[in-house]
Amino acid sequence: MIDPRAIVAPDAEIGGGVTIGPFTIIGPGVKVGAGTWIGPHAVINGPTTIGRDNRIFQFASIGDAPQDKKYAGEPTRLEIGDRNVFREFCSINRGTAGGRMVTRIADDCLFMAYSHVAHDCIVGSRVVMSNCTALAGHVELGDWVILSGYSGIHQFCKVGAHAFLANNAAVTRDVPPYLIVAGSPAEPKGINSEGLKRRGFEAAQIANIKAAYRLFYRSGLKLAEAKEQLAAIVPSQPEIKPFVDFLAASERSIIR
């Protein structure tokens, strides 16, 4: 189902059951997985690999060159998983030689209108980027992260799984898993309890995560002391392990 008004590069690989709308451009080095729907007026450039059953709406820009002044035309890549939705005017850039050489998006994500994923970002599964949200280069998002409208994340920051960014949040440091953050610069405001309930966390698990949050953010302990006490809890409360592992891996400092 390729509209005759679309332009598809001769070397593009188009899977079975793919729909490509009128005036869409599929450039060289693009691979589109089976069942993917691409609306009118989208532009997809390569090297880009797109998995199965994605939906790409009109005027989306997927896989174009990174917005990095150091980029000199290297054959960097964009890799997209399955069942993602890219709405109007969102832009997803390839990687850079100064980064990972690749931007990666996992599965089941929603990128709303005018959202932007910059070069070398790593986006987990079931992420939601609301309207006019933006990731600078080299950002990492864990699974189930939600960015509310107009929020943004500074380059090289990491956001842990199940975190929730309130509208207009400006993230300049790493955000551990499970947190709600708000403000400019963003500050921790508590635990994303409602999101955890929806994803099947039990009441006892959520209570343990809340207690860990209070220990880390409200006890007055120094960072090293808080990390040590949290690590001691992990054997009996495994839901705390992602929080502890994230703290150990943080390179930009933790939002506090």
Coordinates of N, CA, C and O in Angstrom, one line a residue, residues 71-224:
Y71 N 28.8 17.4 13.8 CA 28.5 16.3 12.9 C 29.0 16.7 11.5 O 28.8 17.7 11.0
A72 N 29.7 15.7 10.9 CA 30.4 15.9 9.6 C 29.9 14.9 8.6 O 30.7 14.5 7.7
G73 N 28.7 14.4 8.7 CA 28.1 13.5 7.7 C 28.4 12.0 8.0 O 28.3 11.2 7.1
E74 N 28.9 11.6 9.2 CA 29.2 10.2 9.4 C 27.9 9.4 9.3 O 26.8 9.9 9.6
P75 N 28.0 8.1 8.9 CA 26.9 7.2 8.8 C 26.3 6.7 10.1 O 26.3 5.5 10.4
T76 N 25.8 7.7 10.9 CA 25.2 7.3 12.2 C 23.8 6.8 12.0 O 23.3 6.9 10.9
R77 N 23.2 6.2 13.1 CA 22.0 5.4 12.9 C 20.9 5.9 13.8 O 21.1 6.4 14.9
L78 N 19.7 5.5 13.4 CA 18.5 5.5 14.3 C 17.9 4.1 14.3 O 17.7 3.6 13.3
E79 N 17.6 3.6 15.5 CA 17.0 2.3 15.6 C 15.7 2.4 16.4 O 15.7 2.9 17.6
I80 N 14.6 2.0 15.9 CA 13.3 2.1 16.5 C 12.7 0.7 16.6 O 12.7 0.0 15.6
G81 N 12.1 0.4 17.7 CA 11.5 -0.9 18.0 C 10.1 -1.0 17.4 O 9.8 -0.5 16.3
D82 N 9.2 -1.6 18.1 CA 7.9 -2.0 17.6 C 6.8 -1.2 18.3 O 6.9 -0.8 19.4
R83 N 5.7 -0.9 17.5 CA 4.4 -0.4 18.1 C 4.5 1.0 18.7 O 3.8 1.4 19.6
N84 N 5.5 1.8 18.2 CA 5.6 3.2 18.6 C 4.6 4.0 17.8 O 4.3 3.7 16.6
V85 N 4.3 5.2 18.4 CA 3.4 6.2 17.6 C 4.2 7.5 17.6 O 4.6 8.0 18.7
F86 N 4.3 8.0 16.4 CA 5.0 9.3 16.2 C 4.0 10.3 15.7 O 3.5 10.2 14.5
R87 N 3.6 11.3 16.4 CA 2.5 12.2 16.0 C 3.1 13.4 15.2 O 4.3 13.4 14.9
E88 N 2.2 14.3 14.9 CA 2.5 15.4 13.9 C 3.7 16.2 14.4 O 3.8 16.6 15.5
F89 N 4.7 16.4 13.4 CA 5.8 17.4 13.6 C 6.8 16.9 14.7 O 7.6 17.7 15.1
C90 N 6.7 15.7 15.2 CA 7.8 15.2 16.1 C 9.1 15.0 15.2 O 9.0 14.8 14.0
S91 N 10.2 15.1 15.9 CA 11.5 14.9 15.2 C 12.4 14.0 16.0 O 12.6 14.2 17.2
I92 N 13.0 13.0 15.4 CA 13.8 12.0 16.0 C 15.1 12.0 15.2 O 15.1 11.6 14.0
N93 N 16.2 12.4 15.8 CA 17.5 12.5 15.1 C 18.4 11.3 15.3 O 18.3 10.6 16.3
R94 N 19.3 11.0 14.3 CA 20.3 9.9 14.4 C 21.4 10.3 15.4 O 21.4 11.4 15.9
G95 N 22.3 9.4 15.7 CA 23.4 9.6 16.6 C 24.5 10.4 16.0 O 24.4 10.9 14.9
T96 N 25.6 10.5 16.8 CA 26.8 11.2 16.3 C 28.0 10.4 16.6 O 28.0 9.5 17.5
A97 N 29.1 10.7 15.9 CA 30.4 10.1 16.1 C 30.9 10.3 17.5 O 31.6 9.5 18.1
G98 N 30.6 11.5 18.1 CA 31.0 11.9 19.4 C 30.2 11.2 20.5 O 30.6 11.3 21.7
G99 N 29.2 10.5 20.1 CA 28.3 9.8 21.1 C 28.4 8.3 20.9 O 29.4 7.7 20.7
R100 N 27.2 7.7 20.8 CA 27.1 6.3 20.6 C 27.0 5.8 19.1 O 26.9 4.6 18.8
M101 N 27.0 6.8 18.2 CA 26.8 6.6 16.8 C 25.3 6.1 16.5 O 24.9 5.9 15.4
V102 N 24.5 6.1 17.6 CA 23.1 5.6 17.4 C 22.2 6.3 18.4 O 22.5 6.5 19.5
T103 N 21.0 6.6 17.9 CA 19.8 6.9 18.8 C 18.9 5.7 18.8 O 18.6 5.1 17.8
R104 N 18.4 5.3 20.0 CA 17.6 4.1 20.1 C 16.3 4.4 20.8 O 16.3 5.0 21.9
I105 N 15.2 3.8 20.3 CA 13.9 3.9 20.9 C 13.4 2.5 20.9 O 13.4 1.7 19.9
A106 N 12.9 2.1 22.1 CA 12.4 0.7 22.3 C 11.0 0.5 21.7 O 10.7 0.9 20.6
D107 N 10.1 0.0 22.5 CA 8.8 -0.4 22.0 C 7.7 0.4 22.7 O 7.8 0.8 23.9
D108 N 6.5 0.5 22.1 CA 5.3 0.9 22.7 C 5.3 2.3 23.2 O 4.6 2.6 24.2
C109 N 6.1 3.2 22.6 CA 6.2 4.6 23.1 C 5.2 5.5 22.3 O 4.8 5.2 21.2
L110 N 4.9 6.6 22.9 CA 4.0 7.6 22.3 C 4.8 9.0 22.3 O 5.1 9.5 23.3
F111 N 5.0 9.5 21.1 CA 5.7 10.8 20.9 C 4.6 11.7 20.3 O 4.3 11.7 19.2
M112 N 4.1 12.6 21.2 CA 3.1 13.5 20.8 C 3.6 14.7 19.9 O 4.8 14.8 19.7
A113 N 2.7 15.5 19.4 CA 3.1 16.5 18.4 C 4.2 17.4 18.9 O 4.2 17.8 20.1
Y114 N 5.1 17.7 18.1 CA 6.2 18.6 18.3 C 7.2 18.1 19.4 O 8.1 18.9 19.8
S115 N 7.2 16.9 19.8 CA 8.2 16.4 20.7 C 9.5 16.1 19.9 O 9.5 16.0 18.7
H116 N 10.6 16.1 20.6 CA 11.9 16.1 19.9 C 12.8 15.1 20.7 O 13.0 15.3 22.0
V117 N 13.5 14.2 20.0 CA 14.5 13.3 20.6 C 15.8 13.6 19.8 O 15.9 13.3 18.6
A118 N 16.8 14.1 20.5 CA 18.0 14.5 19.9 C 19.0 13.3 19.8 O 18.7 12.2 20.1
H119 N 20.1 13.6 19.2 CA 21.1 12.6 18.9 C 21.6 11.8 20.1 O 21.7 12.3 21.2
D120 N 21.8 10.5 19.9 CA 22.5 9.6 20.9 C 21.6 9.4 22.1 O 22.1 8.9 23.1
C121 N 20.3 9.7 22.0 CA 19.4 9.3 23.2 C 19.1 7.9 23.2 O 19.0 7.2 22.1
I122 N 18.8 7.4 24.4 CA 18.3 6.0 24.6 C 17.0 6.1 25.3 O 16.9 6.6 26.4
V123 N 15.9 5.7 24.6 CA 14.5 5.8 25.1 C 14.0 4.3 25.4 O 14.0 3.5 24.5
G124 N 13.6 4.1 26.6 CA 13.0 2.8 26.9 C 11.7 2.5 26.4 O 11.2 3.3 25.5
S125 N 11.0 1.5 26.8 CA 9.7 1.1 26.4 C 8.6 1.8 27.1 O 8.7 2.2 28.3
R126 N 7.4 2.0 26.5 CA 6.2 2.6 27.1 C 6.4 4.0 27.6 O 5.8 4.4 28.6
V127 N 7.3 4.7 27.0 CA 7.6 6.1 27.3 C 6.5 7.0 26.7 O 6.1 6.7 25.5
V128 N 6.1 8.0 27.3 CA 5.2 9.0 26.8 C 5.9 10.4 26.8 O 6.2 10.9 27.9
M129 N 6.1 11.0 25.6 CA 6.6 12.3 25.5 C 5.4 13.2 25.0 O 5.0 13.1 23.9
S130 N 4.9 14.0 25.9 CA 3.7 14.9 25.6 C 4.1 16.0 24.6 O 5.3 16.2 24.3
N131 N 3.1 16.8 24.2 CA 3.3 17.8 23.3 C 4.4 18.8 23.7 O 4.5 19.2 24.8
C132 N 5.3 19.1 22.7 CA 6.4 20.1 22.9 C 7.4 19.8 23.9 O 8.0 20.6 24.5
T133 N 7.6 18.5 24.2 CA 8.7 18.1 25.1 C 9.9 17.8 24.3 O 9.9 17.6 23.1
A134 N 11.1 17.8 25.0 CA 12.3 17.7 24.3 C 13.4 17.1 25.1 O 13.6 17.3 26.3
L135 N 14.2 16.2 24.4 CA 15.4 15.6 25.0 C 16.6 16.2 24.3 O 16.7 16.1 23.1
A136 N 17.5 16.7 25.0 CA 18.8 17.1 24.5 C 19.6 15.9 24.2 O 19.2 14.7 24.5
G137 N 20.8 16.0 23.6 CA 21.6 14.9 23.2 C 22.1 14.0 24.4 O 22.2 14.5 25.5
H138 N 22.2 12.7 24.1 CA 22.7 11.8 25.1 C 21.9 11.5 26.3 O 22.3 11.0 27.3
V139 N 20.6 11.9 26.2 CA 19.7 11.6 27.4 C 19.3 10.1 27.4 O 19.1 9.5 26.3
E140 N 19.1 9.6 28.6 CA 18.6 8.2 28.7 C 17.3 8.2 29.5 O 17.2 8.8 30.6
L141 N 16.2 7.6 29.0 CA 15.0 7.4 29.7 C 14.7 6.0 29.9 O 14.8 5.1 29.0
G142 N 14.4 5.6 31.2 CA 14.0 4.3 31.5 C 12.5 4.0 31.0 O 11.9 4.8 30.4
D143 N 12.1 2.7 31.2 CA 10.8 2.3 30.8 C 9.7 3.1 31.6 O 9.9 3.5 32.8
W144 N 8.5 3.4 31.0 CA 7.4 3.9 31.6 C 7.6 5.4 32.0 O 6.7 5.9 32.8
V145 N 8.6 6.1 31.6 CA 8.8 7.5 31.9 C 7.7 8.3 31.2 O 7.4 8.1 30.0
I146 N 7.1 9.3 31.9 CA 6.2 10.2 31.3 C 6.7 11.7 31.4 O 7.0 12.1 32.5
L147 N 6.7 12.3 30.2 CA 7.1 13.8 30.2 C 5.8 14.6 29.9 O 5.2 14.4 28.8
S148 N 5.4 15.4 30.8 CA 4.2 16.3 30.6 C 4.6 17.4 29.7 O 5.8 17.7 29.4
G149 N 3.6 18.1 29.2 CA 3.8 19.1 28.2 C 4.9 20.1 28.5 O 4.9 20.6 29.6
Y150 N 5.7 20.5 27.5 CA 6.7 21.5 27.6 C 7.8 21.2 28.5 O 8.6 22.1 28.8
S151 N 7.9 20.0 29.0 CA 9.1 19.7 29.9 C 10.3 19.4 29.0 O 10.1 19.0 27.8
G152 N 11.5 19.5 29.6 CA 12.7 19.3 28.8 C 13.8 18.7 29.7 O 13.8 18.9 30.9
I153 N 14.7 18.0 29.0 CA 15.8 17.3 29.8 C 17.1 17.7 29.2 O 17.4 17.7 28.0
H154 N 18.0 18.2 30.1 CA 19.4 18.6 29.7 C 20.2 17.5 29.2 O 20.0 16.3 29.5
Q155 N 21.2 17.8 28.3 CA 22.0 16.8 27.7 C 22.7 15.9 28.8 O 23.1 16.4 29.8
F156 N 22.9 14.7 28.5 CA 23.6 13.7 29.3 C 22.8 13.3 30.6 O 23.3 12.5 31.3
C157 N 21.6 13.8 30.8 CA 20.9 13.4 32.0 C 20.2 12.0 31.8 O 19.9 11.6 30.7
K158 N 20.0 11.4 32.9 CA 19.3 10.1 32.9 C 18.0 10.2 33.8 O 18.0 10.8 34.8
V159 N 16.9 9.6 33.3 CA 15.7 9.5 34.1 C 15.3 8.1 34.2 O 15.2 7.3 33.3
G160 N 15.1 7.7 35.5 CA 14.8 6.3 35.8 C 13.4 5.8 35.5 O 12.5 6.7 35.3
A161 N 13.2 4.6 35.5 CA 11.9 4.0 35.1 C 10.8 4.5 36.0 O 11.0 4.7 37.2
H162 N 9.6 4.7 35.5 CA 8.4 5.1 36.2 C 8.4 6.5 36.7 O 7.5 6.9 37.4
A163 N 9.4 7.3 36.3 CA 9.4 8.7 36.8 C 8.4 9.5 36.0 O 8.0 9.2 34.8
F164 N 7.9 10.6 36.6 CA 6.9 11.5 36.0 C 7.4 12.9 36.1 O 7.7 13.4 37.2
L165 N 7.5 13.6 34.9 CA 7.9 15.0 34.9 C 6.7 15.8 34.7 O 5.9 15.6 33.7
A166 N 6.4 16.8 35.6 CA 5.3 17.6 35.5 C 5.5 18.6 34.4 O 6.6 18.8 33.8
N167 N 4.4 19.3 34.0 CA 4.5 20.2 32.9 C 5.5 21.3 33.1 O 5.6 21.8 34.3
N168 N 6.2 21.7 32.1 CA 7.2 22.7 32.1 C 8.4 22.4 33.0 O 9.3 23.2 33.3
A169 N 8.6 21.1 33.5 CA 9.7 20.7 34.3 C 11.0 20.9 33.4 O 11.1 20.5 32.3
A170 N 12.0 21.4 34.1 CA 13.3 21.6 33.4 C 14.4 20.7 34.2 O 14.8 21.1 35.3
V171 N 14.7 19.6 33.6 CA 15.6 18.6 34.3 C 17.0 18.9 33.9 O 17.4 18.8 32.8
T172 N 17.8 19.1 34.9 CA 19.2 19.4 34.7 C 20.2 18.4 35.4 O 21.4 18.5 35.2
R173 N 19.6 17.5 36.2 CA 20.4 16.4 36.8 C 19.6 15.1 36.7 O 18.4 15.1 36.3
D174 N 20.2 14.0 37.1 CA 19.6 12.7 37.0 C 18.4 12.6 37.9 O 18.4 13.0 39.1
V175 N 17.4 11.9 37.4 CA 16.1 11.7 38.1 C 16.0 10.2 38.4 O 15.8 9.4 37.5
P176 N 16.1 9.8 39.7 CA 16.0 8.3 40.0 C 14.6 7.8 39.6 O 13.6 8.5 39.4
P177 N 14.5 6.4 39.6 CA 13.2 5.8 39.3 C 12.1 6.2 40.3 O 12.4 6.5 41.4
Y178 N 10.9 6.1 39.8 CA 9.7 6.3 40.7 C 9.3 7.7 41.0 O 8.3 7.9 41.6
L179 N 10.2 8.7 40.8 CA 9.9 10.0 41.3 C 8.9 10.8 40.4 O 8.8 10.6 39.2
I180 N 8.3 11.8 41.1 CA 7.6 12.9 40.4 C 8.5 14.1 40.6 O 9.0 14.4 41.7
V181 N 8.8 14.9 39.5 CA 9.6 16.1 39.6 C 8.9 17.2 38.9 O 8.1 17.0 38.0
A182 N 9.1 18.4 39.4 CA 8.4 19.6 38.9 C 9.3 20.8 39.1 O 10.1 20.8 40.0
G183 N 9.1 21.8 38.3 CA 9.7 23.1 38.5 C 10.9 23.3 37.6 O 11.2 22.5 36.7
S184 N 11.5 24.5 37.6 CA 12.6 24.9 36.8 C 13.6 25.7 37.6 O 13.4 26.9 37.9
P185 N 14.7 25.0 38.0 CA 15.1 23.6 37.7 C 14.2 22.7 38.5 O 13.6 23.0 39.5
A186 N 14.0 21.5 37.9 CA 13.1 20.5 38.5 C 13.6 20.0 39.9 O 14.8 19.9 40.1
E187 N 12.6 19.8 40.8 CA 12.9 19.3 42.1 C 12.0 18.1 42.4 O 10.9 18.0 41.9
P188 N 12.5 17.2 43.3 CA 11.6 16.0 43.6 C 10.4 16.5 44.4 O 10.5 17.3 45.4
K189 N 9.2 15.9 44.1 CA 8.0 16.2 44.8 C 7.3 15.0 45.4 O 6.2 15.1 45.9
G190 N 7.9 13.8 45.3 CA 7.3 12.7 45.8 C 7.4 11.5 44.9 O 8.2 11.5 44.0
I191 N 6.6 10.5 45.1 CA 6.7 9.2 44.4 C 5.5 9.2 43.4 O 4.4 9.6 43.8
N192 N 5.7 8.6 42.2 CA 4.6 8.4 41.2 C 3.7 7.3 41.6 O 3.6 6.2 40.9
S193 N 3.0 7.4 42.7 CA 2.2 6.3 43.3 C 1.1 5.9 42.3 O 0.9 4.7 42.2
E194 N 0.4 6.8 41.7 CA -0.7 6.4 40.8 C -0.2 5.6 39.6 O -0.8 4.7 39.2
G195 N 0.9 6.1 39.1 CA 1.5 5.3 38.0 C 1.9 3.9 38.4 O 1.7 3.0 37.6
L196 N 2.5 3.8 39.6 CA 2.9 2.4 40.0 C 1.7 1.5 40.2 O 1.7 0.3 39.9
K197 N 0.6 2.1 40.8 CA -0.7 1.3 40.9 C -1.2 0.8 39.6 O -1.5 -0.4 39.4
R198 N -1.2 1.7 38.6 CA -1.7 1.3 37.3 C -0.8 0.2 36.7 O -1.3 -0.6 35.8
R199 N 0.5 0.1 37.0 CA 1.4 -0.9 36.4 C 1.5 -2.1 37.3 O 2.4 -3.0 37.1
G200 N 0.6 -2.3 38.3 CA 0.6 -3.5 39.0 C 1.4 -3.6 40.3 O 1.5 -4.7 40.8
F201 N 2.0 -2.6 40.7 CA 2.8 -2.6 42.0 C 1.8 -2.8 43.1 O 0.7 -2.2 43.2
E202 N 2.1 -3.6 44.1 CA 1.3 -3.9 45.2 C 1.4 -2.7 46.2 O 2.4 -2.0 46.2
A203 N 0.4 -2.6 47.1 CA 0.4 -1.5 48.1 C 1.7 -1.6 49.0 O 2.2 -0.5 49.3
A204 N 2.1 -2.8 49.4 CA 3.3 -2.9 50.2 C 4.5 -2.4 49.5 O 5.4 -1.8 50.1
Q205 N 4.6 -2.7 48.2 CA 5.8 -2.3 47.4 C 5.8 -0.8 47.3 O 6.9 -0.1 47.5
I206 N 4.6 -0.2 47.1 CA 4.6 1.3 47.0 C 4.9 1.9 48.3 O 5.7 2.9 48.3
A207 N 4.5 1.3 49.4 CA 4.8 1.8 50.7 C 6.3 1.8 50.9 O 6.9 2.7 51.5
N208 N 7.0 0.7 50.5 CA 8.4 0.6 50.7 C 9.2 1.6 49.8 O 10.2 2.2 50.3
I209 N 8.7 1.9 48.6 CA 9.3 2.9 47.8 C 9.1 4.3 48.4 O 10.1 5.1 48.4
K210 N 8.0 4.6 49.0 CA 7.8 5.8 49.7 C 8.7 6.0 50.8 O 9.3 7.1 51.1
A211 N 8.9 4.9 51.6 CA 9.8 4.9 52.7 C 11.3 5.2 52.3 O 12.0 5.9 52.9
A212 N 11.6 4.6 51.1 CA 13.0 4.8 50.6 C 13.1 6.2 50.1 O 14.2 6.8 50.3
Y213 N 12.1 6.8 49.6 CA 12.1 8.2 49.1 C 12.3 9.1 50.4 O 13.2 10.0 50.3
R214 N 11.6 8.8 51.4 CA 11.7 9.7 52.6 C 13.1 9.6 53.2 O 13.7 10.5 53.7
L215 N 13.7 8.3 53.2 CA 15.0 8.2 53.7 C 16.1 9.0 52.9 O 16.9 9.6 53.5
F216 N 15.9 8.9 51.6 CA 16.9 9.6 50.7 C 16.7 11.1 50.7 O 17.7 11.8 50.7
Y217 N 15.5 11.6 50.7 CA 15.2 13.0 50.5 C 14.8 13.8 51.8 O 14.9 15.0 51.8
R218 N 14.3 13.1 52.8 CA 13.8 13.8 53.9 C 14.5 13.5 55.3 O 14.2 14.1 56.3
S219 N 15.4 12.6 55.3 CA 16.0 12.2 56.6 C 17.2 13.1 57.0 O 17.6 13.0 58.2
G220 N 17.7 13.9 56.1 CA 18.8 14.7 56.4 C 20.2 14.0 56.4 O 21.2 14.6 56.7
L221 N 20.1 12.7 55.9 CA 21.4 12.0 55.8 C 22.2 12.5 54.6 O 21.7 13.0 53.6
K222 N 23.6 12.4 54.8 CA 24.4 12.7 53.7 C 24.2 11.6 52.6 O 23.7 10.5 52.8
L223 N 24.6 12.0 51.4 CA 24.3 11.1 50.2 C 24.9 9.7 50.4 O 24.2 8.7 50.2
A224 N 26.2 9.6 50.8 CA 26.8 8.3 51.0 C 26.1 7.5 52.1 O 25.9 6.3 51.9

